[in-house]
Amino acid sequence: MVFVVFLIVLALLLATVDVAPSVGRWFARSRARRAARRLSSEGADAAAVVATGTANSDRAEAVLVAALLMGRLSPAQYRSAMADLAARDALRRPLVVPPDREM
């Protein structure tokens, strides 16, 4: 009787170990779909998001990528919007590099 209980517990443990990775992947895909839906509903017009100066640059990039993947932006429009975003970011936060030192 103890041996049968051991086999049942072992079978349940092995089934759990086998199923756990696929459940984790399912949850990750579900979260990604919800995030894409939220981005598409909040930022229906990606160009408008880029045009507004109030948008966080990381957020604007995420909206642009979502619009590109959903087919709302062509690759050329995406590159143009990203170039505008990069130019605005360079004006707002310029990259400061220390001068070269002679050794």
GROMACS .gro file of C-alpha atoms in nm:
model
  103
    1MET     CA    1   0.000   0.000   0.000
    2VAL     CA    2   0.282   0.240   0.086
    3PHE     CA    3   0.449   0.157  -0.244
    4VAL     CA    4   0.132   0.248  -0.439
    5VAL     CA    5   0.106   0.582  -0.258
    6PHE     CA    6   0.474   0.646  -0.334
    7LEU     CA    7   0.414   0.574  -0.704
    8ILE     CA    8   0.114   0.808  -0.714
    9VAL     CA    9   0.310   1.089  -0.546
   10LEU     CA   10   0.603   1.029  -0.782
   11ALA     CA   11   0.374   1.037  -1.086
   12LEU     CA   12   0.216   1.364  -0.969
   13LEU     CA   13   0.558   1.516  -0.907
   14LEU     CA   14   0.686   1.416  -1.252
   15ALA     CA   15   0.370   1.547  -1.417
   16THR     CA   16   0.409   1.880  -1.236
   17VAL     CA   17   0.772   1.911  -1.343
   18ASP     CA   18   0.677   1.832  -1.702
   19VAL     CA   19   0.382   2.075  -1.719
   20ALA     CA   20   0.530   2.372  -1.527
   21PRO     CA   21   0.743   2.517  -1.813
   22SER     CA   22   0.453   2.515  -2.058
   23VAL     CA   23   0.227   2.686  -1.804
   24GLY     CA   24   0.494   2.952  -1.753
   25ARG     CA   25   0.518   3.011  -2.128
   26TRP     CA   26   0.139   3.037  -2.150
   27PHE     CA   27   0.135   3.304  -1.876
   28ALA     CA   28   0.413   3.498  -2.052
   29ARG     CA   29   0.226   3.493  -2.384
   30SER     CA   30  -0.093   3.601  -2.207
   31ARG     CA   31   0.086   3.896  -2.043
   32ALA     CA   32   0.238   3.997  -2.378
   33ARG     CA   33  -0.101   3.990  -2.550
   34ARG     CA   34  -0.258   4.202  -2.276
   35ALA     CA   35   0.027   4.453  -2.292
   36ALA     CA   36  -0.006   4.479  -2.672
   37ARG     CA   37  -0.381   4.535  -2.641
   38ARG     CA   38  -0.328   4.800  -2.375
   39LEU     CA   39  -0.066   4.978  -2.586
   40SER     CA   40  -0.286   4.968  -2.893
   41SER     CA   41  -0.590   5.099  -2.708
   42GLU     CA   42  -0.397   5.375  -2.531
   43GLY     CA   43  -0.192   5.478  -2.831
   44ALA     CA   44  -0.413   5.421  -3.132
   45ASP     CA   45  -0.218   5.675  -3.335
   46ALA     CA   46   0.152   5.612  -3.281
   47ALA     CA   47   0.254   5.928  -3.463
   48ALA     CA   48   0.049   6.132  -3.216
   49VAL     CA   49   0.233   5.969  -2.928
   50VAL     CA   50   0.567   6.062  -3.078
   51ALA     CA   51   0.451   6.414  -3.158
   52THR     CA   52   0.358   6.486  -2.798
   53GLY     CA   53   0.655   6.599  -2.596
   54THR     CA   54   0.500   6.473  -2.274
   55ALA     CA   55   0.537   6.104  -2.360
   56ASN     CA   56   0.815   5.910  -2.195
   57SER     CA   57   1.066   5.811  -2.464
   58ASP     CA   58   1.066   5.447  -2.354
   59ARG     CA   59   0.688   5.444  -2.361
   60ALA     CA   60   0.680   5.609  -2.703
   61GLU     CA   61   0.925   5.348  -2.836
   62ALA     CA   62   0.704   5.071  -2.701
   63VAL     CA   63   0.397   5.222  -2.867
   64LEU     CA   64   0.584   5.253  -3.196
   65VAL     CA   65   0.702   4.893  -3.185
   66ALA     CA   66   0.350   4.772  -3.105
   67ALA     CA   67   0.209   4.975  -3.394
   68LEU     CA   68   0.474   4.835  -3.627
   69LEU     CA   69   0.405   4.477  -3.522
   70MET     CA   70   0.029   4.524  -3.559
   71GLY     CA   71   0.071   4.668  -3.908
   72ARG     CA   72  -0.048   5.020  -3.826
   73LEU     CA   73   0.289   5.167  -3.927
   74SER     CA   74   0.500   5.086  -4.228
   75PRO     CA   75   0.872   5.025  -4.168
   76ALA     CA   76   0.951   5.362  -4.327
   77GLN     CA   77   0.706   5.541  -4.097
   78TYR     CA   78   0.853   5.356  -3.799
   79ARG     CA   79   1.209   5.460  -3.889
   80SER     CA   80   1.100   5.821  -3.940
   81ALA     CA   81   0.916   5.833  -3.607
   82MET     CA   82   1.214   5.675  -3.427
   83ALA     CA   83   1.447   5.930  -3.587
   84ASP     CA   84   1.222   6.211  -3.463
   85LEU     CA   85   1.217   6.055  -3.118
   86ALA     CA   86   1.597   6.022  -3.114
   87ALA     CA   87   1.643   6.383  -3.226
   88ARG     CA   88   1.411   6.507  -2.952
   89ASP     CA   89   1.590   6.291  -2.696
   90ALA     CA   90   1.929   6.426  -2.809
   91LEU     CA   91   1.808   6.782  -2.757
   92ARG     CA   92   1.654   6.708  -2.419
   93ARG     CA   93   1.937   6.492  -2.280
   94PRO     CA   94   2.261   6.544  -2.473
   95LEU     CA   95   2.531   6.282  -2.438
   96VAL     CA   96   2.826   6.423  -2.247
   97VAL     CA   97   3.158   6.251  -2.317
   98PRO     CA   98   3.474   6.329  -2.124
   99PRO     CA   99   3.763   6.460  -2.334
  100ASP     CA  100   4.038   6.223  -2.445
  101ARG     CA  101   4.343   6.223  -2.225
  102GLU     CA  102   4.693   6.197  -2.358
  103MET     CA  103   4.881   5.913  -2.196
   0.00000   0.00000   0.00000
